[in-house]
Amino acid sequence: ALVARDKGCSFDGCTVPPTWCDAHHVIPWHRGGTTDLTNAALLCPRHHTHVHQHDLTATVTAFGVTWHTR
């Protein structure tokens, strides 16, 4: 379902295919985040690291993911 929605890395402008991406919890499970489509996004390793380093969050809809600062 993540592949169908995100079609690869969900970071704006990134073209990395889904097979090279990891599923990311937008709100980490240890902070009460759920493991479901409304709290998940595909990210390539580079952007996965970037999201964690810069403590980004995202708005997730049925049509995609928008990343932003908290």
Coordinates of N, CA and C in Angstrom, one line a residue:
A1 N 0.8 -1.2 0.0 CA 0.0 0.0 0.0 C 0.9 1.3 0.0
L2 N 2.0 1.2 0.7 CA 2.9 2.4 0.7 C 3.5 2.6 -0.7
V3 N 3.9 1.5 -1.3 CA 4.4 1.7 -2.7 C 3.4 2.2 -3.6
A4 N 2.1 1.8 -3.5 CA 1.1 2.3 -4.4 C 0.9 3.8 -4.2
R5 N 0.9 4.2 -2.9 CA 0.7 5.6 -2.6 C 1.9 6.5 -2.9
D6 N 3.0 6.1 -2.4 CA 4.2 7.0 -2.4 C 5.0 6.8 -3.7
K7 N 5.0 5.6 -4.3 CA 5.7 5.3 -5.6 C 7.2 5.5 -5.5
G8 N 7.7 5.5 -4.3 CA 9.2 5.7 -4.1 C 9.4 6.6 -2.9
C9 N 10.6 7.2 -2.8 CA 10.9 8.1 -1.7 C 9.9 9.2 -1.7
S10 N 9.3 9.5 -0.6 CA 8.2 10.5 -0.5 C 8.8 11.9 -0.3
F11 N 10.1 12.1 -0.2 CA 10.7 13.4 0.0 C 10.6 14.1 -1.3
D12 N 10.1 15.4 -1.3 CA 9.9 16.2 -2.5 C 11.1 16.2 -3.4
G13 N 10.9 15.8 -4.7 CA 11.9 15.9 -5.7 C 12.8 14.6 -5.8
C14 N 12.7 13.7 -4.8 CA 13.5 12.5 -4.9 C 12.9 11.5 -5.8
T15 N 13.8 10.8 -6.6 CA 13.3 9.8 -7.6 C 13.7 8.4 -7.3
V16 N 14.2 8.2 -6.0 CA 14.6 6.8 -5.6 C 13.4 5.9 -5.7
P17 N 13.6 4.7 -6.3 CA 12.4 3.8 -6.4 C 12.1 3.1 -5.1
P18 N 10.9 2.6 -5.0 CA 10.4 2.0 -3.7 C 11.3 0.8 -3.2
T19 N 11.9 0.1 -4.1 CA 12.7 -1.1 -3.7 C 13.9 -0.6 -2.9
W20 N 14.3 0.6 -3.0 CA 15.5 1.1 -2.3 C 15.1 1.9 -1.1
C21 N 13.8 2.0 -0.7 CA 13.3 2.8 0.4 C 13.0 1.9 1.6
D22 N 12.9 2.6 2.7 CA 12.4 2.0 4.0 C 11.1 2.7 4.4
A23 N 10.3 1.9 5.1 CA 9.1 2.5 5.7 C 9.5 3.3 6.9
H24 N 9.0 4.5 7.1 CA 9.3 5.4 8.2 C 8.0 5.7 8.9
H25 N 8.1 5.6 10.3 CA 7.0 6.1 11.1 C 7.0 7.6 11.2
V26 N 6.0 8.3 10.8 CA 6.0 9.8 10.9 C 6.1 10.1 12.4
I27 N 5.2 9.6 13.2 CA 5.3 9.7 14.7 C 5.8 8.4 15.1
P28 N 7.0 8.3 15.7 CA 7.7 7.1 16.1 C 6.8 6.3 17.1
W29 N 6.8 5.0 17.0 CA 6.0 4.1 17.8 C 6.3 4.3 19.3
H30 N 7.5 4.7 19.6 CA 7.9 4.9 21.0 C 7.3 6.2 21.6
R31 N 6.8 7.1 20.7 CA 6.1 8.3 21.1 C 4.6 8.1 20.9
G32 N 4.1 6.9 20.7 CA 2.7 6.6 20.6 C 2.2 6.5 19.2
G33 N 3.1 6.6 18.2 CA 2.7 6.5 16.8 C 2.2 5.1 16.4
T34 N 1.3 5.0 15.5 CA 0.7 3.7 15.1 C 1.5 3.2 13.9
T35 N 1.3 1.9 13.7 CA 1.9 1.3 12.5 C 0.8 1.1 11.5
D36 N 0.5 2.1 10.7 CA -0.5 2.0 9.7 C -0.2 3.1 8.6
L37 N -1.0 3.1 7.6 CA -0.8 3.9 6.4 C -0.9 5.4 6.7
T38 N -1.6 5.8 7.7 CA -1.8 7.2 8.1 C -0.6 7.7 8.8
N39 N 0.3 6.8 9.2 CA 1.5 7.3 10.0 C 2.8 6.7 9.4
A40 N 2.8 6.4 8.1 CA 3.9 5.8 7.4 C 4.2 6.5 6.1
A41 N 5.5 6.5 5.8 CA 6.0 7.0 4.5 C 7.2 6.3 4.0
L42 N 7.4 6.2 2.7 CA 8.6 5.6 2.2 C 9.7 6.7 2.1
L43 N 10.9 6.3 2.5 CA 12.0 7.3 2.4 C 13.3 6.5 2.0
C44 N 14.0 7.1 1.1 CA 15.3 6.5 0.7 C 16.3 6.7 1.9
P45 N 17.4 5.9 2.0 CA 18.3 6.1 3.1 C 18.8 7.5 3.4
R46 N 19.1 8.2 2.3 CA 19.5 9.6 2.5 C 18.5 10.5 3.1
H47 N 17.2 10.4 2.7 CA 16.2 11.3 3.2 C 15.7 10.7 4.6
H48 N 15.8 9.4 4.8 CA 15.4 8.9 6.1 C 16.4 9.5 7.2
T49 N 17.6 9.5 6.9 CA 18.6 10.1 7.8 C 18.3 11.6 7.9
H50 N 18.1 12.3 6.8 CA 17.8 13.8 6.9 C 16.6 14.1 7.8
V51 N 15.5 13.3 7.6 CA 14.3 13.5 8.4 C 14.6 13.3 9.9
H52 N 15.4 12.3 10.3 CA 15.7 12.1 11.7 C 16.7 13.2 12.2
Q53 N 17.7 13.6 11.4 CA 18.6 14.6 11.8 C 18.0 16.0 12.0
H54 N 17.0 16.3 11.2 CA 16.3 17.6 11.3 C 15.0 17.6 12.0
D55 N 14.6 16.4 12.6 CA 13.4 16.2 13.3 C 12.2 16.7 12.5
L56 N 12.1 16.3 11.3 CA 11.0 16.7 10.4 C 9.7 15.8 10.7
T57 N 8.6 16.3 10.4 CA 7.4 15.6 10.5 C 6.7 15.7 9.2
A58 N 5.5 15.1 9.0 CA 4.9 15.1 7.7 C 3.4 15.1 7.9
T59 N 2.7 15.5 6.9 CA 1.3 15.4 6.7 C 1.1 14.3 5.7
V60 N 0.3 13.3 6.2 CA 0.1 12.1 5.3 C -1.4 12.1 4.9
T61 N -1.7 12.0 3.6 CA -3.0 11.9 3.1 C -3.1 10.6 2.3
A62 N -4.3 10.3 1.8 CA -4.4 9.2 0.9 C -3.7 9.4 -0.4
F63 N -3.3 10.6 -0.7 CA -2.7 10.9 -2.0 C -1.2 11.1 -1.9
G64 N -0.6 11.2 -0.7 CA 0.8 11.3 -0.6 C 1.2 11.9 0.7
V65 N 2.5 12.3 0.8 CA 3.1 12.8 2.0 C 3.8 14.2 1.7
T66 N 3.6 15.1 2.6 CA 4.3 16.4 2.6 C 5.1 16.5 3.8
W67 N 6.4 16.7 3.7 CA 7.4 16.9 4.8 C 7.5 18.3 5.2
H68 N 7.6 18.6 6.5 CA 7.8 19.9 7.0 C 8.4 19.9 8.4
T69 N 8.9 21.1 8.8 CA 9.5 21.2 10.2 C 8.4 21.2 11.2
R70 N 8.7 20.9 12.4 CA 7.7 20.8 13.5 C 7.3 22.2 13.9

